[in-house]
Short mmCIF file of C-alpha atoms and ligand atoms in Angstrom, two decimals:
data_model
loop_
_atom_site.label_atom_id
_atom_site.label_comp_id
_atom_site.label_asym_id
_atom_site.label_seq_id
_atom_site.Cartn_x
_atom_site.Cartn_y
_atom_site.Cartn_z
CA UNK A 1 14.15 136.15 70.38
CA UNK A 2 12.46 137.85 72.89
CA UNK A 3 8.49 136.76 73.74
CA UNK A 4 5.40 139.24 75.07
CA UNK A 5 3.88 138.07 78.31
CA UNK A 6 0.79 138.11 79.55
CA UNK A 7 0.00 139.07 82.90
CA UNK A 8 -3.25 139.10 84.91
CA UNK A 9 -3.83 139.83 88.27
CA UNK A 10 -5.29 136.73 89.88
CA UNK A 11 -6.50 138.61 93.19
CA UNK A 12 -6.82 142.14 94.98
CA UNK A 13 -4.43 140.47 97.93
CA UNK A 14 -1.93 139.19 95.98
CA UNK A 15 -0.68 136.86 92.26
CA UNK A 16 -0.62 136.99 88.97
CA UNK A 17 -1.12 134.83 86.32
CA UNK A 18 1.45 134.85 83.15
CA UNK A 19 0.85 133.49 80.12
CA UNK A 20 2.48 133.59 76.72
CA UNK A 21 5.45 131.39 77.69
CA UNK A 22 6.86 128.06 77.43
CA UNK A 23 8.76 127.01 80.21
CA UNK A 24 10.05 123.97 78.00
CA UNK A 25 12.67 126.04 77.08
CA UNK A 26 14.93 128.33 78.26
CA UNK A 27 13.65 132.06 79.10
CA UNK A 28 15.79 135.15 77.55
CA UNK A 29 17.50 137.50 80.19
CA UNK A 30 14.89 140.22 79.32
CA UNK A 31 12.21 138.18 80.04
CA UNK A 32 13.78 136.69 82.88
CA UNK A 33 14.68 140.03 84.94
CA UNK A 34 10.71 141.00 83.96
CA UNK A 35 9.65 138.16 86.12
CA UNK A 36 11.87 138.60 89.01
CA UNK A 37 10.21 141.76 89.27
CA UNK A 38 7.05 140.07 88.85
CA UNK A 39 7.89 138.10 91.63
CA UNK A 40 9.12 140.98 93.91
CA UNK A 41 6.12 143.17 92.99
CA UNK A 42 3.11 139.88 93.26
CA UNK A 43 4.67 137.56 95.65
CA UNK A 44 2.73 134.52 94.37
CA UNK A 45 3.47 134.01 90.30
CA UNK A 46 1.28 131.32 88.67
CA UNK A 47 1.93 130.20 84.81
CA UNK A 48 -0.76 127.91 83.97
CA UNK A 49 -0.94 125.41 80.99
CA UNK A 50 2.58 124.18 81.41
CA UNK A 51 3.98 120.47 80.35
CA UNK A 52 7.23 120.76 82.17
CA UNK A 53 9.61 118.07 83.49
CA UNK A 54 10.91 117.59 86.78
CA UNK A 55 14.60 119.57 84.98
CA UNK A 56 12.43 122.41 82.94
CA UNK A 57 11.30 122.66 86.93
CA UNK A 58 14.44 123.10 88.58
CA UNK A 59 15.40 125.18 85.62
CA UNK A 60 12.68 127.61 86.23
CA UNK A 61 13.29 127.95 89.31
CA UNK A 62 16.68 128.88 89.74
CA UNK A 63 15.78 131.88 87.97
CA UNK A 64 14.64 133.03 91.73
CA UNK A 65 18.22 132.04 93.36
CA UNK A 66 19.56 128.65 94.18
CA UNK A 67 17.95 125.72 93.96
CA UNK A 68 17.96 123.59 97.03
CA UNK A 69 19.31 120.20 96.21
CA UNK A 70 19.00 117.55 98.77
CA UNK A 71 17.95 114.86 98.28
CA UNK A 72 14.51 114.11 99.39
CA UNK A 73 12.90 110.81 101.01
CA UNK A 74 9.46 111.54 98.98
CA UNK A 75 11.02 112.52 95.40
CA UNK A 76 9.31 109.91 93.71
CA UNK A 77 12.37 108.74 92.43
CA UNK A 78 15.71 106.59 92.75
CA UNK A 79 17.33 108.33 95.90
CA UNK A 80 20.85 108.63 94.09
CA UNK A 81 19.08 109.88 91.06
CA UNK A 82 20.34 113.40 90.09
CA UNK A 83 16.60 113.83 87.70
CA UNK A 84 15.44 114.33 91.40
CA UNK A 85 17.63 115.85 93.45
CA UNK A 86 15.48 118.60 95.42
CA UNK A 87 12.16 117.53 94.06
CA UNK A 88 9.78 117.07 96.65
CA UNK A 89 6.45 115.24 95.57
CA UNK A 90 3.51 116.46 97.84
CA UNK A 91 0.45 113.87 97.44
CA UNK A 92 -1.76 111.73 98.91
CA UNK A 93 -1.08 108.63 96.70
CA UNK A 94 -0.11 105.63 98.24
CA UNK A 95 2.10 102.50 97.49
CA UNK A 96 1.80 99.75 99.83
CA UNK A 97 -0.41 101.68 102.50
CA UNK A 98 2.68 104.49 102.36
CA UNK A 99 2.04 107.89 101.18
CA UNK A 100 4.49 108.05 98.00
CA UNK A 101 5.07 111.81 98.16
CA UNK A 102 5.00 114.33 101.75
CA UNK A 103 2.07 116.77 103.26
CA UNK A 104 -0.18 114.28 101.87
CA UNK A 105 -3.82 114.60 103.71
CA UNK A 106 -6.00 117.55 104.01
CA UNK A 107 -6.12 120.67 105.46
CA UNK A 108 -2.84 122.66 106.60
CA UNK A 109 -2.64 125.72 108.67
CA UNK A 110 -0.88 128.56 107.32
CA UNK A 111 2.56 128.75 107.13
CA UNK A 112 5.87 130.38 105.48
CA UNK A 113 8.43 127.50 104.27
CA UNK A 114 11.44 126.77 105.86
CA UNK A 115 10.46 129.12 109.21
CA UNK A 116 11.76 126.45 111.25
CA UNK A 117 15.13 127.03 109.77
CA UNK A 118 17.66 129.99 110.62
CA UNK A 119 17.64 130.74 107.10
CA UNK A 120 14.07 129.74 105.62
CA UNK A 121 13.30 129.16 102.29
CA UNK A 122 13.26 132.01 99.97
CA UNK A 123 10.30 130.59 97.67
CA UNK A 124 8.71 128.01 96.61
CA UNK A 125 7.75 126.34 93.53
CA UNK A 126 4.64 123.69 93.07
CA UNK A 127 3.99 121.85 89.62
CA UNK A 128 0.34 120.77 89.92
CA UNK A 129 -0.01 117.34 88.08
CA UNK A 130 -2.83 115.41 89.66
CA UNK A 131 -5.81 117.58 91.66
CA UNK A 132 -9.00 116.21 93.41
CA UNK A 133 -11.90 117.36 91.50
CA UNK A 134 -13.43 120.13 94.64
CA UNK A 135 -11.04 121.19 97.56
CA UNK A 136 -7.32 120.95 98.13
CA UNK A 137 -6.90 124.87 97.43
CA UNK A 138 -3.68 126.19 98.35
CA UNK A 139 -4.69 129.51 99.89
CA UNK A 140 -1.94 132.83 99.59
CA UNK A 141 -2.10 135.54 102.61
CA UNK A 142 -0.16 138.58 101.93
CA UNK A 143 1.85 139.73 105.07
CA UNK A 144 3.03 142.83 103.67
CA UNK A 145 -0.45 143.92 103.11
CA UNK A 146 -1.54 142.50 106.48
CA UNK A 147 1.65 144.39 108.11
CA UNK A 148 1.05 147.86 106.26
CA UNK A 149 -3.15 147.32 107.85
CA UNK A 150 -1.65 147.35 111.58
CA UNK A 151 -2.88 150.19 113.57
CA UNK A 152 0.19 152.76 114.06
CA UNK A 153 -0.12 150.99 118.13
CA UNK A 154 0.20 147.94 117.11
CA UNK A 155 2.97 148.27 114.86
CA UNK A 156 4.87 149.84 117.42
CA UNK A 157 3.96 146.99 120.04
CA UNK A 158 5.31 144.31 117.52
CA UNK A 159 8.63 146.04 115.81
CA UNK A 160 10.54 144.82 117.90
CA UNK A 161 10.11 141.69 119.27
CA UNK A 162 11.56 137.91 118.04
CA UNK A 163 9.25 134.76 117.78
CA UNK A 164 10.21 131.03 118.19
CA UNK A 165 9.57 129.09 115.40
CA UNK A 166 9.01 125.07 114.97
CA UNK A 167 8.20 122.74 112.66
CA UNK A 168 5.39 120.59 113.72
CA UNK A 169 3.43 119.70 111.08
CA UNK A 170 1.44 116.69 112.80
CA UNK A 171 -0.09 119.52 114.77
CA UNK A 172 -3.40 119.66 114.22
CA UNK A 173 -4.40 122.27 116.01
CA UNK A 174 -2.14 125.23 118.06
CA UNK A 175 -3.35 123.43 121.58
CA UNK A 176 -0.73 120.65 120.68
CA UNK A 177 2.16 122.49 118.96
CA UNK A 178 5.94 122.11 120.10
CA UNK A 179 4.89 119.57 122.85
CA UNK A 180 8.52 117.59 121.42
CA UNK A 181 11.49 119.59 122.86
CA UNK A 182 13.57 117.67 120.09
CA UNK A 183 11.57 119.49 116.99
CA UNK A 184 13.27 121.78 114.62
CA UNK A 185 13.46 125.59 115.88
CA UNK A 186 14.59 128.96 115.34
CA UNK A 187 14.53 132.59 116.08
CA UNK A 188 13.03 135.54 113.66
CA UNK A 189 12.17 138.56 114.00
CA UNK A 190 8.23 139.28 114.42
CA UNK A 191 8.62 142.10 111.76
CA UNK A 192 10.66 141.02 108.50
CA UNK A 193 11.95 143.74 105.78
CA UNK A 194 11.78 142.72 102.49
CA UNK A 195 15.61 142.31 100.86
CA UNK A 196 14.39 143.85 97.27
CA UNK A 197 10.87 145.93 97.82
CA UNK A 198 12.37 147.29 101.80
CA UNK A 199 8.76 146.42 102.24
CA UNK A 200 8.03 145.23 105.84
CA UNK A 201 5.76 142.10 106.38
CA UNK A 202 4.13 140.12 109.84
CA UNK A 203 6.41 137.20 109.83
CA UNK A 204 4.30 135.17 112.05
CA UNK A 205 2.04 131.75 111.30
CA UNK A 206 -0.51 129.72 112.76
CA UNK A 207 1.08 126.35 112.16
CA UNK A 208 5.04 127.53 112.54
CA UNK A 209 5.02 130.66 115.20
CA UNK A 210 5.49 128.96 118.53
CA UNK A 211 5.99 131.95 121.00
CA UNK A 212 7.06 135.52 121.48
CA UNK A 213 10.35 135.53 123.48
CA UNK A 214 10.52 137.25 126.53
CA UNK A 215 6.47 137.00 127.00
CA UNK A 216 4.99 134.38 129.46
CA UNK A 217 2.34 131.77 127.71
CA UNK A 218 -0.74 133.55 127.91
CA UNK A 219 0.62 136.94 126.71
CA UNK A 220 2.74 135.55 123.92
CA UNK A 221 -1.26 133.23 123.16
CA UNK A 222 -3.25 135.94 123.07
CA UNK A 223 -1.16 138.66 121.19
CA UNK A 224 -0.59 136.05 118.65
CA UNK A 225 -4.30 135.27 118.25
CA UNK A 226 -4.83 138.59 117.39
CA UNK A 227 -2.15 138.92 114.91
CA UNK A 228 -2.99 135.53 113.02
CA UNK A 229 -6.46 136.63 113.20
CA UNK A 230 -5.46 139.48 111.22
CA UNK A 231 -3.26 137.73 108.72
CA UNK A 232 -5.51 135.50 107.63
CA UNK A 233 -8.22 138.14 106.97
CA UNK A 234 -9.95 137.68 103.79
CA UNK A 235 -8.94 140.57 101.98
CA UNK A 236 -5.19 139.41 102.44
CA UNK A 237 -5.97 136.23 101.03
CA UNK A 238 -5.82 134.25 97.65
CA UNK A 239 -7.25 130.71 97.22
CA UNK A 240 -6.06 129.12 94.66
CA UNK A 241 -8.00 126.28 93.07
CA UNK A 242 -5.46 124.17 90.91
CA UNK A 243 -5.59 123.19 87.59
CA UNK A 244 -3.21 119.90 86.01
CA UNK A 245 -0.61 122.15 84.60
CA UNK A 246 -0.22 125.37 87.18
CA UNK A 247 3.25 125.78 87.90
CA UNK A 248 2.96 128.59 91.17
CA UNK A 249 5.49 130.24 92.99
CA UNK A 250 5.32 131.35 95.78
CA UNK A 251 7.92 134.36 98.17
CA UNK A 252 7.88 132.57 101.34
CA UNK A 253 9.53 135.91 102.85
CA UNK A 254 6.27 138.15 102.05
CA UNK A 255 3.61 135.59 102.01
CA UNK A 256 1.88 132.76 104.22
CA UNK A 257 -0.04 129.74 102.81
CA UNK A 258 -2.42 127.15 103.91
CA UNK A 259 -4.18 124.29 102.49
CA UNK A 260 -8.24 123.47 102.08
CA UNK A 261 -8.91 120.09 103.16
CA UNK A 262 -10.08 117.51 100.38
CA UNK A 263 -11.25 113.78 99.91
CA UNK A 264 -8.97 110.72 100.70
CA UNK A 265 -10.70 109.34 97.38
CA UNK A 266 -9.18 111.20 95.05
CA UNK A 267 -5.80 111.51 94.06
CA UNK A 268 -3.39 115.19 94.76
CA UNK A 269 -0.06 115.04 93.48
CA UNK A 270 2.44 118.16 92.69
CA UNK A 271 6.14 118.28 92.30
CA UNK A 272 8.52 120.80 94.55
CA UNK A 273 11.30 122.21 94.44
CA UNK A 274 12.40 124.87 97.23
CA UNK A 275 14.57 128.15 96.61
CA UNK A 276 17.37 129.27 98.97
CA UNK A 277 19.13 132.58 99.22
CA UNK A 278 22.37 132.26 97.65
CA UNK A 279 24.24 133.50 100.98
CA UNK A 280 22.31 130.61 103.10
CA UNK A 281 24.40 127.83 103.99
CA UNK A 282 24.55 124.88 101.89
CA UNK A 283 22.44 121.93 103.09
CA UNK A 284 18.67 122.69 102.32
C1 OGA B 301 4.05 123.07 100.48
C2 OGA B 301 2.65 123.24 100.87
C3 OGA B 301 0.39 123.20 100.10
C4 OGA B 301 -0.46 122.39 99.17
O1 OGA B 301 4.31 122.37 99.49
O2 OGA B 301 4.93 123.64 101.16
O3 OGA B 301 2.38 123.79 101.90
O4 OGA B 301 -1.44 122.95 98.69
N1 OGA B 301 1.73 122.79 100.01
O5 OGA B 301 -0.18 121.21 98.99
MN1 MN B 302 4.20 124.75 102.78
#
């Protein structure tokens, strides 16, 4: 059998929201090669109203390539527990004064998954379960838009040139980023081209972009500035307010996203699971 989706744009900048599908069970090949182009064509996919399980999850998202599973110190679960394997719970819930799941208070800069890594993350998939009644929006900046916006001097200036990425996610604030010469680090080129639209996108973030190589600290600060700046513009931008039941993903190789901050008195939790190219090296 073969279903009819639904599909409505959920912003000018980027998404779209499908409906008409169950993701309880499994999704026909038709259906499934329509929303890998869905995917290519939207970057962020959101199919609300779902009652999935951690495995319809995983299931779902190795449509997108293959599923990372390590396992994770915040899954929720028993460690050794295959049901978990990979998941990720991202909440603010605690048990004994410790947060239960990872990312778990307030606002985040923006960011692109995995940027830290050689190979990054390809996307990313978030199950919303529990969601604080005003704020905790996961906000969606298009960098292919943002890149195709460049003046024809500025895309010049940047097509060449490699950034230093690091994960530092107890930055709070750019001023104090990298300060640990032991972090997590890699090296990416400033302008990405995407492997399935050739479409070229500003691979650069606020929370993960240390430095431009080559450029001394106050050149490498202030082209930067100007570049997140421009990123994060509001017409390249999506916020997302969740609902209990949103399953989004997100292409962490055209897209950056941030988080809203919200109130330690109510509860966030959503369940993750990361997608890696197939070629990447085992291990994420
Ligand atoms: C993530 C992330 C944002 C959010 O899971 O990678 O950045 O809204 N989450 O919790
Ligand atoms: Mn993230």
């Amino acid at each position: 059998m073969t279903i009819t989706i639904n599909i409505e744009p959920l912003s000018d900048a980027l998404g779209a929201a499908i409906r008409g599908i169950d993701l309880r069970q499994e999704v026909d090949e038709r259906t499934q090669d329509e929303l890998q182009e869905l995917f290519a064509r939207h970057c962020v996919l959101c199919f609300p109203d779902q009652k999935i399980s951690a495995e319809d999850q995983r299931r779902f998202a190795a449509m997108f390539g293959r599923v990372d599973g390590g396992y994770r110190s915040k899954s929720g679960g028993d460690l050794k527990e295959s049901a978990t394997r990979g998941v990720m719970l991202v909440s603010n819930i605690r048990k004994d004064g410790k947060p239960i799941g990872s990312l778990p208070d307030g606002e985040m800069m923006f960011h692109s998954d995995g940027a830290h890594r050689e190979f990054p993350y390809r996307a990313t998939t978030l199950f919303g379960i529990r969601i604080p009644s005003t704020g905790g929006n996961t906000l969606f900046a298009n960098l292919q838009a943002a890149y195709d916006a460049l003046s024809p001097k500025m895309r010049k200036r940047v097509e060449t040139l490699e950034t230093q990425t690091v994960y530092d996610y107890a930055a709070q604030d750019r001023g104090t980023i990298g300060e640990d010469p032991t972090l997590p680090r890699a090296r990416h080129p400033l302008v990405k081209t995407h492997p399935v639209t050739d479409r070229k996108s500003l691979y650069i973030s606020r929370l993960m972009t240390e430095k431009i190589v080559g450029f001394d600290h106050d050149e490498s600060e202030a082209l930067l500035a100007e570049l997140f700046d421009h990123a994060e513009k509001s017409e390249f931008v999506y916020s997302h307010k969740w609902t209990p039941g949103d399953l989004v993903i997100w292409d962490n190789r055209s897209t950056n996203h941030a988080r809203t901050d919200f109130s330690d008195d109510e509860q966030r939790l959503l369940r993750r699971y990361t997608i890696s190219d197939p070629a990447a090296p085992l291990g994420n």
